[in-house]
Amino acid sequence: MQERYPPGSLYHAQAVRRLDEELRLIEHNELSGFFLVYHDLFDLARDVAAEIRRGSRRATGNLLPGRGRGSSVSSIVCYLLGLSHIDPIANKLFLGRFLNESLASVPDIDLDFPREIREELIRRVYTRYGADHAGLVCSFPTYRLRSAVREIGKALDLPLGEIELVAKLADGRRRDCLMSWNIFLVLPGAKMRRSGRSCASSRRKSVVCPAMCRSTRGMIISSRPLIEIVPLERAAMEDRVVCQWDKDSCDDARFIKIDFLALGMLSLVEECVELIARRSGGGSRHPISHASTSRIPRSTTASAPATRSGSSRSRAARRSR
């Protein structure tokens, strides 16, 4: 707080009032442990990023391990913990969407990481908390009508040509689902393979896929062993555990769910910083300074118009031509 909003600074008084309000809401919603876990995870992410970048020129670039986004950037607590790089006071961001007195579920904080940092971070989370207390959230894929028709045709062991014939007639935008099933019934290969269960499934716009898969982003962490709360199973990848609840069920149970998102653009930023360092000869003697639009002073009048309009020299040049 003293570093971000030193006494006497422009936003110090507003920041103190906002921090008091957020701490009151955090206590009211019993979210202290939630924010402490995120603080611990981001410290872990810093360690992972430092190890992955060690020996490269971008290690001197002062790059953050990841970025928070979404409604969480309106929180001064997230800003002070390092989960967000956006100043919510200077940018006059509204807090109520992220924290309020009538929260129906645990707040959602999305964290974006470069791909290589994210994969290693997930492994470290299992190491830090143990496989008994951390697990990936599962998802249940569903089929649209044409995919459902194809799966039912395969289950009935119909020729692929006949399956595609019916699938092309199945269009979820029209009420022709029953017609598709009636065509199934008259196909020669389907006469001996009809079942009421398949009929009921095909009449729906979408059906649940029988196979469960892990979520590509979410993990849950619990102080109690997860096996006492939710059914678990081993994931296909070694040393990973998947809980058999999807994200909505985990939210209803008020699990601490962390979304580790792999953002390809952050990986490109890391690569660009490395290439710039090589070309400019940056090293320990000439470290690369961390460039970020969030660190451009708001009083900088030269860049403000271009930033607000989303303009650039190249776009301006194209328009002039």
Short mmCIF file of N, CA, C and O in Angstrom, two decimals, residues 191-287:
data_model
loop_
_atom_site.label_atom_id
_atom_site.label_comp_id
_atom_site.label_asym_id
_atom_site.label_seq_id
_atom_site.Cartn_x
_atom_site.Cartn_y
_atom_site.Cartn_z
N LYS A 191 -33.32 -51.90 -38.76
CA LYS A 191 -34.55 -52.59 -38.39
C LYS A 191 -34.38 -53.49 -37.20
O LYS A 191 -35.27 -53.64 -36.36
N MET A 192 -33.21 -54.13 -37.08
CA MET A 192 -32.98 -55.07 -35.98
C MET A 192 -32.25 -54.41 -34.82
O MET A 192 -31.91 -55.08 -33.86
N ARG A 193 -32.00 -53.11 -34.88
CA ARG A 193 -31.17 -52.48 -33.86
C ARG A 193 -31.89 -51.31 -33.19
O ARG A 193 -31.26 -50.45 -32.61
N ARG A 194 -33.18 -51.23 -33.30
CA ARG A 194 -33.90 -50.11 -32.73
C ARG A 194 -33.97 -50.22 -31.21
O ARG A 194 -34.07 -51.32 -30.66
N SER A 195 -33.96 -49.08 -30.55
CA SER A 195 -34.15 -49.07 -29.10
C SER A 195 -34.82 -47.77 -28.71
O SER A 195 -34.52 -46.72 -29.24
N GLY A 196 -35.74 -47.86 -27.77
CA GLY A 196 -36.42 -46.67 -27.28
C GLY A 196 -35.46 -45.68 -26.68
O GLY A 196 -35.65 -44.46 -26.74
N ARG A 197 -34.39 -46.19 -26.06
CA ARG A 197 -33.42 -45.30 -25.42
C ARG A 197 -32.73 -44.44 -26.46
O ARG A 197 -32.54 -43.24 -26.28
N SER A 198 -32.35 -45.04 -27.60
CA SER A 198 -31.70 -44.27 -28.65
C SER A 198 -32.67 -43.27 -29.26
O SER A 198 -32.30 -42.15 -29.60
N CYS A 199 -33.95 -43.67 -29.36
CA CYS A 199 -34.96 -42.77 -29.91
C CYS A 199 -35.09 -41.53 -29.04
O CYS A 199 -35.11 -40.40 -29.52
N ALA A 200 -35.15 -41.73 -27.73
CA ALA A 200 -35.29 -40.60 -26.81
C ALA A 200 -34.08 -39.69 -26.89
O ALA A 200 -34.21 -38.46 -26.84
N SER A 201 -32.90 -40.29 -27.05
CA SER A 201 -31.68 -39.47 -27.12
C SER A 201 -31.65 -38.64 -28.38
O SER A 201 -31.26 -37.48 -28.37
N SER A 202 -32.08 -39.24 -29.49
CA SER A 202 -31.98 -38.53 -30.76
C SER A 202 -32.98 -37.39 -30.85
O SER A 202 -32.80 -36.48 -31.66
N ARG A 203 -34.04 -37.42 -30.05
CA ARG A 203 -35.03 -36.36 -30.13
C ARG A 203 -34.60 -35.10 -29.40
O ARG A 203 -35.26 -34.09 -29.51
N ARG A 204 -33.52 -35.18 -28.65
CA ARG A 204 -33.02 -33.99 -27.99
C ARG A 204 -32.10 -33.21 -28.92
O ARG A 204 -31.48 -33.77 -29.82
N LYS A 205 -32.00 -31.93 -28.65
CA LYS A 205 -31.11 -31.11 -29.46
C LYS A 205 -29.66 -31.46 -29.20
O LYS A 205 -28.81 -31.37 -30.07
N SER A 206 -29.33 -31.82 -27.97
CA SER A 206 -27.98 -32.24 -27.63
C SER A 206 -28.05 -33.31 -26.57
O SER A 206 -29.00 -33.35 -25.78
N VAL A 207 -27.10 -34.21 -26.53
CA VAL A 207 -27.04 -35.25 -25.52
C VAL A 207 -25.68 -35.21 -24.86
O VAL A 207 -24.70 -34.77 -25.43
N VAL A 208 -25.62 -35.67 -23.60
CA VAL A 208 -24.36 -35.66 -22.87
C VAL A 208 -23.46 -36.75 -23.40
O VAL A 208 -23.87 -37.88 -23.61
N CYS A 209 -22.22 -36.39 -23.63
CA CYS A 209 -21.23 -37.36 -24.07
C CYS A 209 -20.96 -38.35 -22.94
O CYS A 209 -20.82 -37.95 -21.79
N PRO A 210 -20.92 -39.67 -23.21
CA PRO A 210 -20.69 -40.64 -22.14
C PRO A 210 -19.32 -40.54 -21.51
O PRO A 210 -19.10 -41.03 -20.43
N ALA A 211 -18.36 -39.92 -22.18
CA ALA A 211 -17.01 -39.83 -21.65
C ALA A 211 -16.80 -38.51 -20.94
O ALA A 211 -17.24 -37.46 -21.40
N MET A 212 -16.16 -38.56 -19.79
CA MET A 212 -15.83 -37.36 -19.03
C MET A 212 -14.41 -36.95 -19.39
O MET A 212 -13.55 -37.79 -19.61
N CYS A 213 -14.16 -35.66 -19.46
CA CYS A 213 -12.80 -35.20 -19.71
C CYS A 213 -12.44 -34.10 -18.73
O CYS A 213 -13.33 -33.47 -18.15
N ARG A 214 -11.15 -33.89 -18.54
CA ARG A 214 -10.72 -32.86 -17.60
C ARG A 214 -10.89 -31.49 -18.23
O ARG A 214 -10.83 -31.32 -19.44
N SER A 215 -11.12 -30.50 -17.37
CA SER A 215 -11.20 -29.14 -17.84
C SER A 215 -9.82 -28.66 -18.29
O SER A 215 -8.81 -29.09 -17.74
N THR A 216 -9.79 -27.78 -19.26
CA THR A 216 -8.51 -27.27 -19.75
C THR A 216 -8.01 -26.10 -18.91
O THR A 216 -6.95 -25.57 -19.18
N ARG A 217 -8.77 -25.70 -17.87
CA ARG A 217 -8.37 -24.49 -17.17
C ARG A 217 -8.51 -24.56 -15.67
O ARG A 217 -7.74 -23.93 -14.96
N GLY A 218 -9.49 -25.26 -15.12
CA GLY A 218 -9.84 -25.13 -13.72
C GLY A 218 -9.22 -26.17 -12.81
O GLY A 218 -9.07 -27.33 -13.17
N MET A 219 -8.84 -25.71 -11.61
CA MET A 219 -8.39 -26.60 -10.54
C MET A 219 -9.11 -26.20 -9.27
O MET A 219 -9.48 -25.04 -9.08
N ILE A 220 -9.32 -27.18 -8.38
CA ILE A 220 -9.89 -26.89 -7.08
C ILE A 220 -8.87 -27.25 -6.01
O ILE A 220 -8.06 -28.16 -6.18
N ILE A 221 -8.91 -26.51 -4.90
CA ILE A 221 -8.02 -26.75 -3.77
C ILE A 221 -8.87 -26.78 -2.52
O ILE A 221 -9.76 -25.94 -2.34
N SER A 222 -8.61 -27.75 -1.66
CA SER A 222 -9.42 -27.92 -0.45
C SER A 222 -8.52 -28.18 0.75
O SER A 222 -7.47 -28.82 0.63
N SER A 223 -8.93 -27.67 1.92
CA SER A 223 -8.18 -27.94 3.14
C SER A 223 -8.40 -29.37 3.61
O SER A 223 -7.53 -29.97 4.23
N ARG A 224 -9.58 -29.93 3.30
CA ARG A 224 -9.87 -31.35 3.61
C ARG A 224 -9.48 -32.22 2.43
O ARG A 224 -9.44 -31.74 1.29
N PRO A 225 -9.16 -33.47 2.66
CA PRO A 225 -8.88 -34.36 1.52
C PRO A 225 -10.07 -34.39 0.57
O PRO A 225 -11.21 -34.58 0.98
N LEU A 226 -9.81 -34.22 -0.71
CA LEU A 226 -10.89 -34.15 -1.69
C LEU A 226 -11.70 -35.44 -1.76
O LEU A 226 -12.89 -35.41 -2.06
N ILE A 227 -11.07 -36.56 -1.45
CA ILE A 227 -11.77 -37.84 -1.54
C ILE A 227 -12.91 -37.92 -0.55
O ILE A 227 -13.85 -38.71 -0.73
N GLU A 228 -12.89 -37.08 0.50
CA GLU A 228 -13.98 -37.04 1.47
C GLU A 228 -15.15 -36.19 1.00
O GLU A 228 -16.22 -36.22 1.62
N ILE A 229 -14.94 -35.44 -0.10
CA ILE A 229 -15.96 -34.48 -0.53
C ILE A 229 -16.51 -34.79 -1.92
O ILE A 229 -17.71 -34.67 -2.16
N VAL A 230 -15.63 -35.20 -2.82
CA VAL A 230 -16.02 -35.35 -4.21
C VAL A 230 -15.35 -36.61 -4.78
O VAL A 230 -14.22 -36.93 -4.39
N PRO A 231 -16.03 -37.36 -5.67
CA PRO A 231 -15.39 -38.53 -6.30
C PRO A 231 -14.23 -38.10 -7.20
O PRO A 231 -14.32 -37.10 -7.91
N LEU A 232 -13.16 -38.86 -7.15
CA LEU A 232 -11.94 -38.54 -7.90
C LEU A 232 -11.56 -39.69 -8.81
O LEU A 232 -11.99 -40.83 -8.61
N GLU A 233 -10.73 -39.40 -9.78
CA GLU A 233 -10.13 -40.44 -10.61
C GLU A 233 -8.80 -39.94 -11.14
O GLU A 233 -8.55 -38.73 -11.21
N ARG A 234 -7.92 -40.87 -11.48
CA ARG A 234 -6.63 -40.52 -12.04
C ARG A 234 -6.80 -40.00 -13.46
O ARG A 234 -7.56 -40.56 -14.26
N ALA A 235 -6.09 -38.94 -13.79
CA ALA A 235 -6.14 -38.40 -15.15
C ALA A 235 -5.24 -39.21 -16.06
O ALA A 235 -4.41 -40.02 -15.61
N ALA A 236 -5.40 -39.01 -17.35
CA ALA A 236 -4.56 -39.72 -18.32
C ALA A 236 -3.11 -39.28 -18.18
O ALA A 236 -2.19 -40.08 -18.36
N MET A 237 -2.89 -38.00 -17.83
CA MET A 237 -1.53 -37.52 -17.63
C MET A 237 -1.04 -37.96 -16.25
O MET A 237 -1.80 -37.97 -15.28
N GLU A 238 0.21 -38.29 -16.16
CA GLU A 238 0.78 -38.82 -14.94
C GLU A 238 0.73 -37.78 -13.82
O GLU A 238 0.93 -36.59 -14.05
N ASP A 239 0.47 -38.24 -12.60
CA ASP A 239 0.49 -37.42 -11.39
C ASP A 239 -0.59 -36.35 -11.37
O ASP A 239 -0.45 -35.33 -10.69
N ARG A 240 -1.67 -36.56 -12.09
CA ARG A 240 -2.78 -35.60 -12.07
C ARG A 240 -4.08 -36.31 -11.67
O ARG A 240 -4.31 -37.45 -12.04
N VAL A 241 -4.90 -35.59 -10.93
CA VAL A 241 -6.16 -36.12 -10.42
C VAL A 241 -7.29 -35.25 -10.94
O VAL A 241 -7.18 -34.03 -11.00
N VAL A 242 -8.40 -35.89 -11.31
CA VAL A 242 -9.57 -35.17 -11.81
C VAL A 242 -10.75 -35.45 -10.88
O VAL A 242 -11.01 -36.60 -10.52
N CYS A 243 -11.43 -34.39 -10.46
CA CYS A 243 -12.67 -34.59 -9.70
C CYS A 243 -13.83 -34.75 -10.68
O CYS A 243 -13.81 -34.18 -11.77
N GLN A 244 -14.83 -35.52 -10.31
CA GLN A 244 -15.92 -35.85 -11.22
C GLN A 244 -17.09 -34.88 -11.11
O GLN A 244 -18.24 -35.25 -11.33
N TRP A 245 -16.80 -33.64 -10.78
CA TRP A 245 -17.78 -32.56 -10.81
C TRP A 245 -17.32 -31.52 -11.81
O TRP A 245 -16.13 -31.26 -11.94
N ASP A 246 -18.28 -30.90 -12.48
CA ASP A 246 -17.93 -29.83 -13.41
C ASP A 246 -17.83 -28.51 -12.65
O ASP A 246 -18.04 -28.44 -11.43
N LYS A 247 -17.53 -27.44 -13.37
CA LYS A 247 -17.27 -26.15 -12.72
C LYS A 247 -18.50 -25.61 -11.99
O LYS A 247 -18.36 -24.97 -10.93
N ASP A 248 -19.69 -25.84 -12.53
CA ASP A 248 -20.90 -25.33 -11.87
C ASP A 248 -21.13 -26.04 -10.54
O ASP A 248 -21.52 -25.41 -9.55
N SER A 249 -20.91 -27.35 -10.50
CA SER A 249 -21.07 -28.09 -9.26
C SER A 249 -20.02 -27.67 -8.23
O SER A 249 -20.32 -27.57 -7.04
N CYS A 250 -18.80 -27.41 -8.70
CA CYS A 250 -17.75 -26.94 -7.79
C CYS A 250 -18.07 -25.56 -7.24
O CYS A 250 -17.79 -25.27 -6.07
N ASP A 251 -18.69 -24.71 -8.06
CA ASP A 251 -19.10 -23.39 -7.57
C ASP A 251 -20.20 -23.53 -6.53
O ASP A 251 -20.20 -22.82 -5.51
N ASP A 252 -21.16 -24.42 -6.77
CA ASP A 252 -22.24 -24.63 -5.81
C ASP A 252 -21.70 -25.12 -4.47
O ASP A 252 -22.24 -24.79 -3.41
N ALA A 253 -20.65 -25.95 -4.51
CA ALA A 253 -20.04 -26.46 -3.28
C ALA A 253 -19.08 -25.47 -2.65
O ALA A 253 -18.50 -25.76 -1.60
N ARG A 254 -18.91 -24.29 -3.29
CA ARG A 254 -18.03 -23.21 -2.80
C ARG A 254 -16.58 -23.68 -2.64
O ARG A 254 -15.89 -23.34 -1.69
N PHE A 255 -16.14 -24.50 -3.59
CA PHE A 255 -14.73 -24.84 -3.66
C PHE A 255 -13.93 -23.61 -4.06
O PHE A 255 -14.43 -22.72 -4.76
N ILE A 256 -12.67 -23.55 -3.64
CA ILE A 256 -11.75 -22.57 -4.20
C ILE A 256 -11.30 -23.10 -5.55
O ILE A 256 -10.56 -24.07 -5.64
N LYS A 257 -11.82 -22.48 -6.61
CA LYS A 257 -11.52 -22.93 -7.97
C LYS A 257 -10.63 -21.89 -8.64
O LYS A 257 -10.98 -20.71 -8.70
N ILE A 258 -9.50 -22.33 -9.12
CA ILE A 258 -8.55 -21.45 -9.77
C ILE A 258 -8.53 -21.77 -11.26
O ILE A 258 -8.39 -22.94 -11.65
N ASP A 259 -8.68 -20.75 -12.07
CA ASP A 259 -8.61 -20.92 -13.52
C ASP A 259 -7.23 -20.52 -14.01
O ASP A 259 -6.88 -19.34 -14.03
N PHE A 260 -6.44 -21.53 -14.38
CA PHE A 260 -5.12 -21.30 -14.97
C PHE A 260 -5.30 -21.31 -16.49
O PHE A 260 -5.51 -22.37 -17.08
N LEU A 261 -5.23 -20.16 -17.10
CA LEU A 261 -5.47 -20.05 -18.53
C LEU A 261 -4.16 -19.88 -19.29
O LEU A 261 -3.31 -19.08 -18.90
N ALA A 262 -4.00 -20.64 -20.34
CA ALA A 262 -2.81 -20.53 -21.20
C ALA A 262 -3.13 -19.54 -22.32
O ALA A 262 -3.98 -19.80 -23.16
N LEU A 263 -2.47 -18.40 -22.29
CA LEU A 263 -2.69 -17.36 -23.30
C LEU A 263 -1.49 -17.32 -24.24
O LEU A 263 -0.38 -16.98 -23.84
N GLY A 264 -1.75 -17.68 -25.48
CA GLY A 264 -0.67 -17.73 -26.45
C GLY A 264 0.02 -16.40 -26.67
O GLY A 264 1.22 -16.34 -26.94
N MET A 265 -0.74 -15.30 -26.54
CA MET A 265 -0.14 -13.99 -26.75
C MET A 265 0.92 -13.68 -25.72
O MET A 265 1.93 -13.03 -26.03
N LEU A 266 0.74 -14.15 -24.47
CA LEU A 266 1.78 -13.94 -23.46
C LEU A 266 3.05 -14.72 -23.82
O LEU A 266 4.16 -14.25 -23.56
N SER A 267 2.88 -15.91 -24.40
CA SER A 267 4.05 -16.66 -24.86
C SER A 267 4.77 -15.90 -25.96
O SER A 267 6.01 -15.87 -26.02
N LEU A 268 4.01 -15.24 -26.85
CA LEU A 268 4.62 -14.45 -27.92
C LEU A 268 5.34 -13.23 -27.36
O LEU A 268 6.39 -12.83 -27.85
N VAL A 269 4.76 -12.63 -26.30
CA VAL A 269 5.42 -11.49 -25.66
C VAL A 269 6.78 -11.92 -25.11
O VAL A 269 7.79 -11.22 -25.25
N GLU A 270 6.80 -13.10 -24.46
CA GLU A 270 8.06 -13.60 -23.92
C GLU A 270 9.08 -13.81 -25.05
O GLU A 270 10.26 -13.47 -24.91
N GLU A 271 8.61 -14.36 -26.15
CA GLU A 271 9.51 -14.60 -27.29
C GLU A 271 10.00 -13.28 -27.88
O GLU A 271 11.18 -13.15 -28.23
N CYS A 272 9.11 -12.29 -27.97
CA CYS A 272 9.50 -10.99 -28.51
C CYS A 272 10.55 -10.31 -27.63
O CYS A 272 11.52 -9.74 -28.14
N VAL A 273 10.36 -10.39 -26.31
CA VAL A 273 11.33 -9.79 -25.40
C VAL A 273 12.69 -10.45 -25.58
O VAL A 273 13.74 -9.78 -25.57
N GLU A 274 12.69 -11.77 -25.76
CA GLU A 274 13.95 -12.49 -25.97
C GLU A 274 14.62 -12.05 -27.27
O GLU A 274 15.84 -11.81 -27.32
N LEU A 275 13.83 -11.92 -28.35
CA LEU A 275 14.39 -11.51 -29.64
C LEU A 275 14.92 -10.08 -29.59
O LEU A 275 15.97 -9.77 -30.16
N ILE A 276 14.19 -9.20 -28.91
CA ILE A 276 14.65 -7.81 -28.78
C ILE A 276 15.97 -7.75 -28.02
O ILE A 276 16.88 -7.00 -28.36
N ALA A 277 16.05 -8.57 -26.97
CA ALA A 277 17.29 -8.59 -26.16
C ALA A 277 18.47 -9.06 -27.00
O ALA A 277 19.57 -8.49 -26.91
N ARG A 278 18.26 -10.08 -27.82
CA ARG A 278 19.36 -10.57 -28.65
C ARG A 278 19.79 -9.54 -29.69
O ARG A 278 20.99 -9.34 -29.93
N ARG A 279 18.80 -8.87 -30.27
CA ARG A 279 19.12 -7.91 -31.33
C ARG A 279 19.79 -6.66 -30.77
O ARG A 279 20.70 -6.09 -31.39
N SER A 280 19.35 -6.23 -29.59
CA SER A 280 19.90 -5.00 -29.02
C SER A 280 21.11 -5.26 -28.14
O SER A 280 21.71 -4.32 -27.62
N GLY A 281 21.43 -6.55 -27.94
CA GLY A 281 22.56 -6.87 -27.10
C GLY A 281 22.29 -6.73 -25.63
O GLY A 281 23.21 -6.59 -24.83
N GLY A 282 21.00 -6.77 -25.24
CA GLY A 282 20.65 -6.64 -23.83
C GLY A 282 21.17 -7.79 -23.02
O GLY A 282 21.20 -8.93 -23.45
N GLY A 283 21.63 -7.54 -21.88
CA GLY A 283 22.17 -8.56 -20.98
C GLY A 283 22.20 -8.04 -19.58
O GLY A 283 21.46 -7.14 -19.22
N SER A 284 23.06 -8.59 -18.76
CA SER A 284 23.12 -8.16 -17.38
C SER A 284 23.56 -6.70 -17.27
O SER A 284 23.17 -5.98 -16.36
N ARG A 285 24.41 -6.23 -18.24
CA ARG A 285 24.85 -4.84 -18.19
C ARG A 285 23.79 -3.88 -18.73
O ARG A 285 23.72 -2.73 -18.35
N HIS A 286 22.98 -4.40 -19.66
CA HIS A 286 21.94 -3.57 -20.25
C HIS A 286 20.61 -4.31 -20.16
O HIS A 286 20.10 -4.84 -21.14
N PRO A 287 20.02 -4.37 -18.98
CA PRO A 287 18.77 -5.10 -18.82
C PRO A 287 17.63 -4.44 -19.59
O PRO A 287 17.61 -3.23 -19.79
#
